[in-house]
Amino acid sequence: MTAPATDQRAITMQVENGIAVLTFDAPGAPVNTFSAAAQDDLRRAFETIHRDTSIRAAVILSGKRDNFIAGADIEAFLDFRTADDAEAASRAGHADFAAIEKGKPVVCAINGGCLGGGTELALACHWRIATDSPKTTISLPEVQLGIIPGAGGTQRLPALIGLQAALDMILTGKTVRAKKALQLGLVDEMVHPSILRRVALQRASELADGTRQREAKHRGAGEMLLDENPIGRAIVFRKAREGVLAKTKGLYPAPLAALDAVAAGYTSDGDGYQTEARLFGELAMTPESQELVFLFFATTALKRDMGVEVAPLPKPLPVERLGILGAGFMGAGIASVAIPAGTIVRMKDADTARVAKGLAAVREVMREKLVKKQVTRPQFDDLLLSVSGTTDYSGFGNVDLVIEAVFEDLQVKHQVLREIEAVVPPRAIIASNTSTIPIGRIASASVRPERVLGMHFFSPVHKMPLLEIITHDGNDPQVVVSAVSYGRRLGKTVIVVRDGPGFYANRVLSPYVNAAGLLLDEGVSIESIDDALVKFGFPVGPITLVDEVGLDVATKAGAIVAEAFGARMAPNESIQRVIKSGRLGRKGKRGFYVYDDDGKKGGVDASVYDLLPTGQKRTTVPAARIVQRCVYAMLNEAVLCLEDGILRSARDGDIGAVFGIGFPPFRGGPFRYIGRVGAASVVGTLDELEREFPGRYQAARTLRDMAESGEKFYPAGKPV
Ligand code: T1G
């Protein structure tokens, strides 16, 4: 069946020596997905393959450079109206892949990203080949969308690679590369991309002729002992459930449902596929899944946003050489993400001891990569050769970008800015990693203020995904797009916000932390405050967060926003008193919690209560009220940031809160959460809180208008 000239089909087929070669190449799309049309193409192709006796076997491969198949078309989820709709989609997938599994031999030739339904297609095939390209990755990421594999993955993967290995992939959505996939038995061979097609056709022919059989992967005795008998499996499932609950606090239904679906596959009546389809349907309609799907589309749309409203878009300037001022925790953290991105880094600090400490911190992060086999030994050595230290400005004469991460003091920043502008090339971009000082104030000391902006990383830099880029009115758009583009090269999720005290992330975090401090002032226990917010979905509670960030940093940030926003941000007593007592938190091994010599966090340090307004006397506030007081302060401030033009869109606000300050992903972010609860209800709660805490919860005008109009921050459908 030859392809007509402008074939718009996603999957085309050609037959060579009795082998049908299916090429998946969705027209005009950067990645292949199982849209309804692509599924039809696949179904039709396999009907032909089964019917045509001259066809002995088939090969499936992708026509895309770095993508095999990215799974089901997630946009189609937006059309599911009921759980039955979604269940039907899963059943259709089951039928299609069962037809492939039961039919003539099919070889799956994987090059590039293979995710979700793409992996499930591979599992239904009879031989899997993956290329050793670094772009070739295999995963079942469905739980990250709040669903489970719905096209047989919960059934076929355990059968192929064993229960424990399968659960490890399904419950985390983790990605494996070809080498690991081969070890797991997930693929049968690994080849260089240049020979993939030839080897695939050869294998298809051998399978058809019966000269090649799949050998089941050899499994270790321990694995067999647990996987292959009901008692062993019961232990595996129990352990896995404990692990999931410990990690998710029971707030994410998908991984628990995945366990049920996998377990159903081992029951005598073998209705694993039924269970998978039913649970897939139910999960697709959960708010958790809908918010995680929102975050997927919001982050992919954000990848196209260069942060400026000018046309044509200026071309980003290259950043090959980076100068970092301050080799402390943040400076060294920035270096540790810059060198893996291929940047040559020169790091300066006041004396050799500080420089050496910074370089050692960079080495530690690289060593972690070596231990996790993310880099080879030679790559590890090369990375460390890309960073050097200095106590003067030698080596700064040809940098493209400078990021200063020096002490949070305007005078110090002005001094450093003047020094650096005297040595760097005029084209260099100068960024401040300040977390609160308005960029306009810093740039006021610059001879080239249009090239000065904020690049606010979050700690620890190599773990926190968000980068907040702060612009001031005088910025050159090319400088902004260059910083955005470089931030993405560092693997960061980048939002661009406008200048103002606390920018976005710290401005919305401050009233949240302050509310927690006011609860301490009233005698509420540290545990009940942190537990309430962790149960709401934050990774840690606000008091733990203050200890993590450092009481000095938190207090400095609090002071800047309090000066700017008055009563609404007026600081609480408790945190002030603890910092005045000299406690810094984890870094000083004394704060609200106790820390052992290695800085490992223990329980609450009861002696801290002696420093607080009510001393050892405690009062109780219901957890729901604690959440209201802290979270609603944040919600309202987020809307005020949009009103003040600090945020360019609600989308940036949601992504910034989720990826920067731990707002629960399954709640979508502050604006999504307001949308779910309803603006009228949010305003009602704010008004009630404002009556109790005058000046702290005055609802934003936008919220009042929305409460009237019923308008939402996001129209129905795909967020852009
Ligand atoms: N569905 C719809 N659109 C998708 C998509 C998908 N699965 N994957 C990518 N896109 C769009 C994306 O929105 C963007 O669009 C463009 O492709 C490029 O993406 C039955 C039910 C594949 C690693 O979770 O992780 O299978 O913004 O900018 O950085 O069990 O996209 O250009 O308009 O991200 O190179 C499981 C999700 C589905 C994979 C590529 N699959 N995708 O990253 O490009 S559920 C996933 C990704 C499932 C089965 C179940 C990444 C990528 P636009 P991009 P990239």
PDB file of C-alpha atoms and ligand atoms in Angstrom, residues 30-33 67 70-75 77 113 115-118 120 140-142 145 147-151 280 296-297 300-301 303-304 718, ligand 1:
ATOM      1  CA  PRO A  30       6.805  17.726  17.200  1.00  0.00           C
ATOM      2  CA  VAL A  31       5.985  14.374  18.842  1.00  0.00           C
ATOM      3  CA  ASN A  32       3.866  11.306  17.985  1.00  0.00           C
ATOM      4  CA  THR A  33       0.776  10.815  20.114  1.00  0.00           C
ATOM      5  CA  ASN A  67      10.628  10.921  19.679  1.00  0.00           C
ATOM      6  CA  ALA A  70       4.707  10.234  23.581  1.00  0.00           C
ATOM      7  CA  GLY A  71       1.660   8.146  24.460  1.00  0.00           C
ATOM      8  CA  ALA A  72      -2.018   8.931  24.290  1.00  0.00           C
ATOM      9  CA  ASP A  73      -3.071  12.384  23.141  1.00  0.00           C
ATOM     10  CA  ILE A  74      -3.494  14.093  26.507  1.00  0.00           C
ATOM     11  CA  GLU A  75      -5.613  16.792  24.885  1.00  0.00           C
ATOM     12  CA  PHE A  77      -8.631  13.747  28.040  1.00  0.00           C
ATOM     13  CA  GLY A 113      11.237   9.246  23.819  1.00  0.00           C
ATOM     14  CA  LEU A 115       6.196   7.197  26.947  1.00  0.00           C
ATOM     15  CA  GLY A 116       2.828   5.924  28.173  1.00  0.00           C
ATOM     16  CA  GLY A 117       0.787   4.406  25.367  1.00  0.00           C
ATOM     17  CA  GLY A 118       3.996   4.248  23.293  1.00  0.00           C
ATOM     18  CA  GLU A 120       2.333  -0.064  26.075  1.00  0.00           C
ATOM     19  CA  LEU A 140       5.052   4.872  31.928  1.00  0.00           C
ATOM     20  CA  PRO A 141       4.571   8.389  33.365  1.00  0.00           C
ATOM     21  CA  GLU A 142       0.774   8.165  33.757  1.00  0.00           C
ATOM     22  CA  LEU A 145      -0.875  12.867  35.225  1.00  0.00           C
ATOM     23  CA  ILE A 147      -3.992   8.362  35.999  1.00  0.00           C
ATOM     24  CA  ILE A 148      -2.617   4.861  35.454  1.00  0.00           C
ATOM     25  CA  PRO A 149      -1.397   3.125  32.293  1.00  0.00           C
ATOM     26  CA  GLY A 150      -4.643   2.401  30.476  1.00  0.00           C
ATOM     27  CA  ALA A 151      -3.551   0.323  27.481  1.00  0.00           C
ATOM     28  CA  PHE A 280      -8.278   4.494  34.483  1.00  0.00           C
ATOM     29  CA  PHE A 296       1.428  19.467  31.907  1.00  0.00           C
ATOM     30  CA  PHE A 297      -0.140  21.789  29.361  1.00  0.00           C
ATOM     31  CA  THR A 300       4.642  22.869  27.822  1.00  0.00           C
ATOM     32  CA  ALA A 301       2.955  26.138  26.776  1.00  0.00           C
ATOM     33  CA  LYS A 303       8.280  26.534  27.021  1.00  0.00           C
ATOM     34  CA  ARG A 304       7.194  28.673  24.093  1.00  0.00           C
ATOM     35  CA  LYS A 718      -6.636  23.510  27.254  1.00  0.00           C
TER      36      LYS A 718
HETATM   37  N1  T1G B   1      -0.425  14.410  24.301  1.00  0.00           N
HETATM   38  C1  T1G B   1      -0.686  15.609  23.740  1.00  0.00           C
HETATM   39  N2  T1G B   1       0.268  16.537  23.463  1.00  0.00           N
HETATM   40  C2  T1G B   1       1.521  16.205  23.755  1.00  0.00           C
HETATM   41  C3  T1G B   1       1.871  14.968  24.357  1.00  0.00           C
HETATM   42  C4  T1G B   1       0.823  14.049  24.622  1.00  0.00           C
HETATM   43  N3  T1G B   1       1.062  12.850  25.152  1.00  0.00           N
HETATM   44  N4  T1G B   1       3.221  14.953  24.537  1.00  0.00           N
HETATM   45  C5  T1G B   1       3.678  16.128  24.060  1.00  0.00           C
HETATM   46  N5  T1G B   1       2.671  16.869  23.582  1.00  0.00           N
HETATM   47  C6  T1G B   1       2.770  18.192  22.958  1.00  0.00           C
HETATM   48  C7  T1G B   1       3.098  19.288  23.958  1.00  0.00           C
HETATM   49  O1  T1G B   1       1.947  19.782  24.573  1.00  0.00           O
HETATM   50  C8  T1G B   1       3.740  20.316  23.058  1.00  0.00           C
HETATM   51  O2  T1G B   1       2.707  20.961  22.395  1.00  0.00           O
HETATM   52  C9  T1G B   1       4.480  19.476  22.030  1.00  0.00           C
HETATM   53  O3  T1G B   1       3.866  18.173  22.059  1.00  0.00           O
HETATM   54  C10 T1G B   1       5.941  19.290  22.323  1.00  0.00           C
HETATM   55  O4  T1G B   1       6.063  18.855  23.668  1.00  0.00           O
HETATM   56  C11 T1G B   1      -2.969   4.954  27.333  1.00  0.00           C
HETATM   57  C12 T1G B   1      -3.389   7.233  28.744  1.00  0.00           C
HETATM   58  C13 T1G B   1       7.265  13.779  25.005  1.00  0.00           C
HETATM   59  C14 T1G B   1       9.044  14.185  26.650  1.00  0.00           C
HETATM   60  O5  T1G B   1       2.837  11.882  29.780  1.00  0.00           O
HETATM   61  O6  T1G B   1       6.588  14.328  28.600  1.00  0.00           O
HETATM   62  O7  T1G B   1      -0.315   7.439  27.305  1.00  0.00           O
HETATM   63  O8  T1G B   1       3.090  23.175  23.301  1.00  0.00           O
HETATM   64  O9  T1G B   1       7.325  20.895  24.416  1.00  0.00           O
HETATM   65  O10 T1G B   1      10.257  19.056  25.692  1.00  0.00           O
HETATM   66  O11 T1G B   1      -1.676   4.523  29.190  1.00  0.00           O
HETATM   67  O12 T1G B   1       6.200  16.372  25.901  1.00  0.00           O
HETATM   68  O13 T1G B   1       4.024  22.542  21.091  1.00  0.00           O
HETATM   69  O14 T1G B   1       1.544  22.789  21.404  1.00  0.00           O
HETATM   70  O15 T1G B   1       6.993  18.910  25.940  1.00  0.00           O
HETATM   71  O16 T1G B   1      10.653  17.646  23.623  1.00  0.00           O
HETATM   72  C15 T1G B   1       1.572   9.708  28.678  1.00  0.00           C
HETATM   73  C16 T1G B   1       3.928  13.776  27.944  1.00  0.00           C
HETATM   74  C17 T1G B   1       0.234  10.104  28.164  1.00  0.00           C
HETATM   75  C18 T1G B   1       4.144  12.342  27.870  1.00  0.00           C
HETATM   76  C19 T1G B   1       8.640  15.783  24.765  1.00  0.00           C
HETATM   77  N6  T1G B   1       2.565  10.542  28.034  1.00  0.00           N
HETATM   78  N7  T1G B   1       4.892  14.497  27.110  1.00  0.00           N
HETATM   79  O17 T1G B   1       9.189  16.831  25.473  1.00  0.00           O
HETATM   80  O18 T1G B   1       8.498  18.727  23.909  1.00  0.00           O
HETATM   81  S1  T1G B   1      -1.011   9.226  28.998  1.00  0.00           S
HETATM   82  C20 T1G B   1       3.119  11.585  28.655  1.00  0.00           C
HETATM   83  C21 T1G B   1       6.146  14.741  27.546  1.00  0.00           C
HETATM   84  C22 T1G B   1      -1.018   7.702  28.216  1.00  0.00           C
HETATM   85  C23 T1G B   1      -1.852   5.405  28.171  1.00  0.00           C
HETATM   86  C24 T1G B   1      -2.006   6.745  28.784  1.00  0.00           C
HETATM   87  C25 T1G B   1       7.012  15.599  26.674  1.00  0.00           C
HETATM   88  C26 T1G B   1       7.955  14.796  25.768  1.00  0.00           C
HETATM   89  P1  T1G B   1       2.846  22.436  22.031  1.00  0.00           P
HETATM   90  P2  T1G B   1       7.213  19.430  24.570  1.00  0.00           P
HETATM   91  P3  T1G B   1       9.753  18.114  24.664  1.00  0.00           P
END
